[in-house]
PDB file of C-alpha atoms in Angstrom:
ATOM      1  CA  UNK A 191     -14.658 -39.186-131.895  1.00 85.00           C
ATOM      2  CA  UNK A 192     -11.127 -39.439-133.732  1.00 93.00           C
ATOM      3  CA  UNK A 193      -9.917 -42.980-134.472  1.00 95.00           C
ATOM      4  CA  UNK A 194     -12.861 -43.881-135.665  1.00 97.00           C
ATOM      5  CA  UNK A 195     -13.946 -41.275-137.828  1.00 97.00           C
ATOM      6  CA  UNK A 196     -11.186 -40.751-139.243  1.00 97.00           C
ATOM      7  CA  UNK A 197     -11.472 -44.232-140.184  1.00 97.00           C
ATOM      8  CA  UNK A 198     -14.489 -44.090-141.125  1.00 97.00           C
ATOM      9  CA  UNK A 199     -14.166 -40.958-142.840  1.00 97.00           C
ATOM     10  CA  UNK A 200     -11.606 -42.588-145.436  1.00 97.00           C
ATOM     11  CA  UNK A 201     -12.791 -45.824-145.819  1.00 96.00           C
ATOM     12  CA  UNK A 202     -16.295 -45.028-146.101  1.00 96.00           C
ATOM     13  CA  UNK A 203     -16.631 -41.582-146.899  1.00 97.00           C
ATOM     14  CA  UNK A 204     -13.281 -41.546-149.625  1.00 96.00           C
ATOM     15  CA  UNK A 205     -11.739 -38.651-147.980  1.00 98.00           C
ATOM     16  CA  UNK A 206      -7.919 -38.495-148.121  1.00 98.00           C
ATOM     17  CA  UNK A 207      -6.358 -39.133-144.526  1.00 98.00           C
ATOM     18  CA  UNK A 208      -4.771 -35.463-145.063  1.00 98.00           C
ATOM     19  CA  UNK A 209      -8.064 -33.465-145.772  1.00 98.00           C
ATOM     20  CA  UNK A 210      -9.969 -35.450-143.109  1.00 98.00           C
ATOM     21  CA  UNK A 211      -6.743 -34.521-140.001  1.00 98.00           C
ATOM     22  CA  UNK A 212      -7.154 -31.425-141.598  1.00 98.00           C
ATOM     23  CA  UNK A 213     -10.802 -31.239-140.629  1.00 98.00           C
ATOM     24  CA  UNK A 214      -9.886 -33.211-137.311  1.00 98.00           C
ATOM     25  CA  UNK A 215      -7.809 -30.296-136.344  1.00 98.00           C
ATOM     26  CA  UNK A 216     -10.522 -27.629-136.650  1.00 98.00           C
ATOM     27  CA  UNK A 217     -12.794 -29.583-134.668  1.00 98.00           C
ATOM     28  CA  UNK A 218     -10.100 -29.811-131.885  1.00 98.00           C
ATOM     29  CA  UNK A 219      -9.692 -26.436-131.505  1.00 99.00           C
ATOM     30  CA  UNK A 220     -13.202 -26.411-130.492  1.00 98.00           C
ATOM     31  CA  UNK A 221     -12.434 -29.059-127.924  1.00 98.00           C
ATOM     32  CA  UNK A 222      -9.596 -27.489-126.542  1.00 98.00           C
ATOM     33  CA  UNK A 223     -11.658 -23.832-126.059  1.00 99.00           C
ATOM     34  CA  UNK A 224     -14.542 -25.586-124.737  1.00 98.00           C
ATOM     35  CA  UNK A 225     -11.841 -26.940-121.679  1.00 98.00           C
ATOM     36  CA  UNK A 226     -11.544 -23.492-119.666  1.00 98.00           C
ATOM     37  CA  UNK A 227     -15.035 -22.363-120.768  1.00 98.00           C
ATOM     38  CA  UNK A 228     -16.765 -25.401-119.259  1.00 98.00           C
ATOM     39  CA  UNK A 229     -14.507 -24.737-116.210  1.00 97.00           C
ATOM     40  CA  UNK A 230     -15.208 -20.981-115.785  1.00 97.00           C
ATOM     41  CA  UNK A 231     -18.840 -22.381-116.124  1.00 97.00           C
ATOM     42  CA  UNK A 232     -18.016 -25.173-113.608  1.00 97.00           C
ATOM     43  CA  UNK A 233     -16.660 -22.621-111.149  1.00 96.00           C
ATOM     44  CA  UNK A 234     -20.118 -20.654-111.086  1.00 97.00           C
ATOM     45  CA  UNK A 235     -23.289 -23.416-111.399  1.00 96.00           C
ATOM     46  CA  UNK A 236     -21.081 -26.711-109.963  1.00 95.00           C
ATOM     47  CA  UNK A 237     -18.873 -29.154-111.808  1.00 94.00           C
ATOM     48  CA  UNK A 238     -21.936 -31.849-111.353  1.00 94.00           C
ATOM     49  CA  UNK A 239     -24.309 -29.424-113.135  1.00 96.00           C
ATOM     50  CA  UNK A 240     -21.721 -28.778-116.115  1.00 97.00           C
ATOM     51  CA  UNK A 241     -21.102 -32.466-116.383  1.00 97.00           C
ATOM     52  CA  UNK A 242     -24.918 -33.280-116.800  1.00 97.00           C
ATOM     53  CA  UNK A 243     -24.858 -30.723-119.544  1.00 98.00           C
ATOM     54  CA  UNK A 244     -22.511 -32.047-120.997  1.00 98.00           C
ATOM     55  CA  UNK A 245     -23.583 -35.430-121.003  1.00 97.00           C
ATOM     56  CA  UNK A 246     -27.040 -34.258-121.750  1.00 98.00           C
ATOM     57  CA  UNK A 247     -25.785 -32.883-124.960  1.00 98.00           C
ATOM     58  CA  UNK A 248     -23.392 -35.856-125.880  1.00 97.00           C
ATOM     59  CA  UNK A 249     -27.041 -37.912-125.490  1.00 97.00           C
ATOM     60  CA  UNK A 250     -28.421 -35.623-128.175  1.00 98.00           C
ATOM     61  CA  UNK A 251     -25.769 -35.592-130.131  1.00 98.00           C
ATOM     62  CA  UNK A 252     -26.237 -39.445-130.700  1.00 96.00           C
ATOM     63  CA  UNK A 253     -29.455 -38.579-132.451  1.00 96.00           C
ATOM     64  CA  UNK A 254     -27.948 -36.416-135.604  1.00 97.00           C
ATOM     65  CA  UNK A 255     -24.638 -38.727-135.107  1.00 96.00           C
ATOM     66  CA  UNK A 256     -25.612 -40.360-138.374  1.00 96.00           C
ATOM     67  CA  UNK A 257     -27.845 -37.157-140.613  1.00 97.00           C
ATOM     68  CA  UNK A 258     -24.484 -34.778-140.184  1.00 96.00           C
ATOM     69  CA  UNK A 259     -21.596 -38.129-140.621  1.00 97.00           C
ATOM     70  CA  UNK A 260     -23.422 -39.809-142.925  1.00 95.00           C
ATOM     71  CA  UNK A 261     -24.406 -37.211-145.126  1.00 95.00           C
ATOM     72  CA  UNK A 262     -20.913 -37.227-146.418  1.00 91.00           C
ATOM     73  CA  UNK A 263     -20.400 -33.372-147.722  1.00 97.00           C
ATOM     74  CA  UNK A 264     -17.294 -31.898-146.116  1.00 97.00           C
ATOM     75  CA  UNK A 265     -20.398 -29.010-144.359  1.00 98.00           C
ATOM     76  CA  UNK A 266     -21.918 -32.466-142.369  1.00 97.00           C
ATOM     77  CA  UNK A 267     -18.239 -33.781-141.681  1.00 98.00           C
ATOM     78  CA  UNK A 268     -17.066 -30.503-140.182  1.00 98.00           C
ATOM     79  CA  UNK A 269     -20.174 -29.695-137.965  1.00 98.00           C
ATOM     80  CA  UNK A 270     -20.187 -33.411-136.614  1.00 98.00           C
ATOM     81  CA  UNK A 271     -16.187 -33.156-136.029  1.00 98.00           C
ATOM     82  CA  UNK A 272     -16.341 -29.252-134.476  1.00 98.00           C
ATOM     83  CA  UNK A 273     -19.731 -30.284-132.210  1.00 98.00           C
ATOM     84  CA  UNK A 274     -19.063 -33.440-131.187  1.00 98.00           C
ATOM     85  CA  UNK A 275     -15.404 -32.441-130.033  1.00 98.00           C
ATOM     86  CA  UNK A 276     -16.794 -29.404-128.767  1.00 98.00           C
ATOM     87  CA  UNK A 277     -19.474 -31.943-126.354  1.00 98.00           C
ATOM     88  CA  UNK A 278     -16.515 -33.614-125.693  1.00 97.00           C
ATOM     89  CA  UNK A 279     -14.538 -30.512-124.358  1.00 98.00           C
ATOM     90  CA  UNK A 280     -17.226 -29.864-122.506  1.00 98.00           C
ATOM     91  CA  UNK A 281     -16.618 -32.655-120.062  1.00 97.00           C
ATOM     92  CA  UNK A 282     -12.703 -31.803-119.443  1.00 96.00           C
ATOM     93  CA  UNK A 283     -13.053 -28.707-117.823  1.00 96.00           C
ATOM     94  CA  UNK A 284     -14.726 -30.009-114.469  1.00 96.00           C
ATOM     95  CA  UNK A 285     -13.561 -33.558-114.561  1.00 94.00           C
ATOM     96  CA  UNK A 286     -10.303 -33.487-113.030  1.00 91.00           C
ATOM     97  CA  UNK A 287     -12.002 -31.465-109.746  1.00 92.00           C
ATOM     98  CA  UNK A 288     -15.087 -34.439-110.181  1.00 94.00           C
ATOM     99  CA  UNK A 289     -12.611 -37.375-110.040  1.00 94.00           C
ATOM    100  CA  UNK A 290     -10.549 -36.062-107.286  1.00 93.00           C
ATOM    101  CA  UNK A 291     -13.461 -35.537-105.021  1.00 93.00           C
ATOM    102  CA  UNK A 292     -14.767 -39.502-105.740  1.00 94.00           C
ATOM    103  CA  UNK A 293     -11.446 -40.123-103.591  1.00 96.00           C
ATOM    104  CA  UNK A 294     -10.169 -39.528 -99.902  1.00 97.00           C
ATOM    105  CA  UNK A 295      -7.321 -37.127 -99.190  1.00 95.00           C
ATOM    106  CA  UNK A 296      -4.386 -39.518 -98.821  1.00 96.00           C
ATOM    107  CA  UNK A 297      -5.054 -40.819-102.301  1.00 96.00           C
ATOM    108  CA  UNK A 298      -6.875 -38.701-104.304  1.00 95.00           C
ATOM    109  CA  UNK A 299      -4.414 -37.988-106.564  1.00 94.00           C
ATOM    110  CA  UNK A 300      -3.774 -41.704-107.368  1.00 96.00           C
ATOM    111  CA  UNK A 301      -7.094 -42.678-106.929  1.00 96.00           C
ATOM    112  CA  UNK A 302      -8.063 -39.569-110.152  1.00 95.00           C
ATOM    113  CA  UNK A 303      -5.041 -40.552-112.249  1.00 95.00           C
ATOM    114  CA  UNK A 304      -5.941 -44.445-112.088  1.00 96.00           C
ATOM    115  CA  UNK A 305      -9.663 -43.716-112.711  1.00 94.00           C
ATOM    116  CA  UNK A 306      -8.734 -41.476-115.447  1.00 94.00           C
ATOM    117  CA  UNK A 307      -6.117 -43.390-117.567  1.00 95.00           C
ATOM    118  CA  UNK A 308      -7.879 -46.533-116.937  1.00 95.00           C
ATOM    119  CA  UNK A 309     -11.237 -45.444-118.292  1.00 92.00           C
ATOM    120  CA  UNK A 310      -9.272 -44.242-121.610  1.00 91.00           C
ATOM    121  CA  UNK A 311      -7.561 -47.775-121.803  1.00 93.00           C
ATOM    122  CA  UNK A 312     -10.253 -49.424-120.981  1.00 91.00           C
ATOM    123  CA  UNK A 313     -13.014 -47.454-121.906  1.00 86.00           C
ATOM    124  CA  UNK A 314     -11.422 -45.651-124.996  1.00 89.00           C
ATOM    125  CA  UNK A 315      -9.445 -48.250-126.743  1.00 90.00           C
ATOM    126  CA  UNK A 316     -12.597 -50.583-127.277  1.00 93.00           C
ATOM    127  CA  UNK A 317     -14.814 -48.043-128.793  1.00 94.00           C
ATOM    128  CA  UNK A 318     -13.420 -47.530-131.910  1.00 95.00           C
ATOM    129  CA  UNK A 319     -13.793 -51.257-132.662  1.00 95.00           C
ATOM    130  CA  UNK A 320     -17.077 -51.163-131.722  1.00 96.00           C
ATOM    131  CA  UNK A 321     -17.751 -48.495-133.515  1.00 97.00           C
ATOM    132  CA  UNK A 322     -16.876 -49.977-136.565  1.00 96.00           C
ATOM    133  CA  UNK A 323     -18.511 -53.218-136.123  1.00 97.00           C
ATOM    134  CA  UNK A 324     -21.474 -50.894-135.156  1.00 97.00           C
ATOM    135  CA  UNK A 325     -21.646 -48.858-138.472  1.00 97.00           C
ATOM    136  CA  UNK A 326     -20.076 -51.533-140.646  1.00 97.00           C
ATOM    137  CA  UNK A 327     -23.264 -53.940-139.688  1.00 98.00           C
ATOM    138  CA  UNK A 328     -26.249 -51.885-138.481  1.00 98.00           C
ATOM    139  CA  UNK A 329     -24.821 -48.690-140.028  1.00 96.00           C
ATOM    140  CA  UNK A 330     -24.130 -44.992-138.095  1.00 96.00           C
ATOM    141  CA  UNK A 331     -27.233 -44.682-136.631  1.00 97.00           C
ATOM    142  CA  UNK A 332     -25.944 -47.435-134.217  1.00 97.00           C
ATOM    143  CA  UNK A 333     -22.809 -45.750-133.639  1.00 97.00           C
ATOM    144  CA  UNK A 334     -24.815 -43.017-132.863  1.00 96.00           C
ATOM    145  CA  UNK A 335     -26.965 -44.761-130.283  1.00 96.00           C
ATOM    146  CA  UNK A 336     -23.840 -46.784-129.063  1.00 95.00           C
ATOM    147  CA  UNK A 337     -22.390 -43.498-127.983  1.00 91.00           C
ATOM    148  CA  UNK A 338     -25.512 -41.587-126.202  1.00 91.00           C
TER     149      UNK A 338
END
């Protein structure tokens, strides 16, 4: 959701790098306010049911990906940045509770942080090259399916 549209977002789009963090920073806001909302939320209907929200709407959010990115007016930049971020929020609120529990007592707390910070070094640091192979070759609709 960041490196690689804010790459994407100056290459492609011609946005200046400042304008676009600019815009990067509203839409983390919404991110970081979405953290202890989705965990009041997780605390009443299960951390399992938040997280399949969540997911559910990170899968629709693949679908208008591309109509709010790639329309290119700063309206379509922000509302992509501010829901996707939001989505992504979404999922931080329950997921240290969901981790833990995937691991017994004596090592949860290794067991969490290794799942964790290997799925973001792993996991994370590939998708922003795919990304852009993604959009720069089949275009954002791809990007968008890539990511649902």
């Amino acid at each position: 959701m960041t490196v690689f549209s804010l790459g994407w977002g100056t290459s492609a789009l011609g946005y200046t790098r400042a304008r676009f963090l600019i815009w990067q920073m509203i839409g983390v806001l919404f991110f970081a306010l979405m953290i202890p909302v989705s965990a009041a939320i997780a605390d009443r209907s299960g951390r399992k049911a938040m997280l399949g929200a969540a997911t559910a709407g990170i899968i629709a959010f693949g679908a208008v990906f591309q109509p709010l990115f790639g329309s290119g007016t700063a309206l379509g930049v922000v509302a992509f940045l501010c829901l996707g971020l939001t989505l992504m929020g979404l999922t931080y609120g329950p997921l240290g509770t969901a981790l833990a529990e995937l691991f017994p007592t004596p090592v949860r707390y290794t067991g969490a942080s290794l799942a964790f910070n290997l799925a973001g070094i792993l996991g994370a640091s590939v998708a922003p090259y795919a990304a852009s192979w993604l959009a720069t070759n089949y275009g954002l609709a791809y990007v968008g399916c890539y990511l649902s």
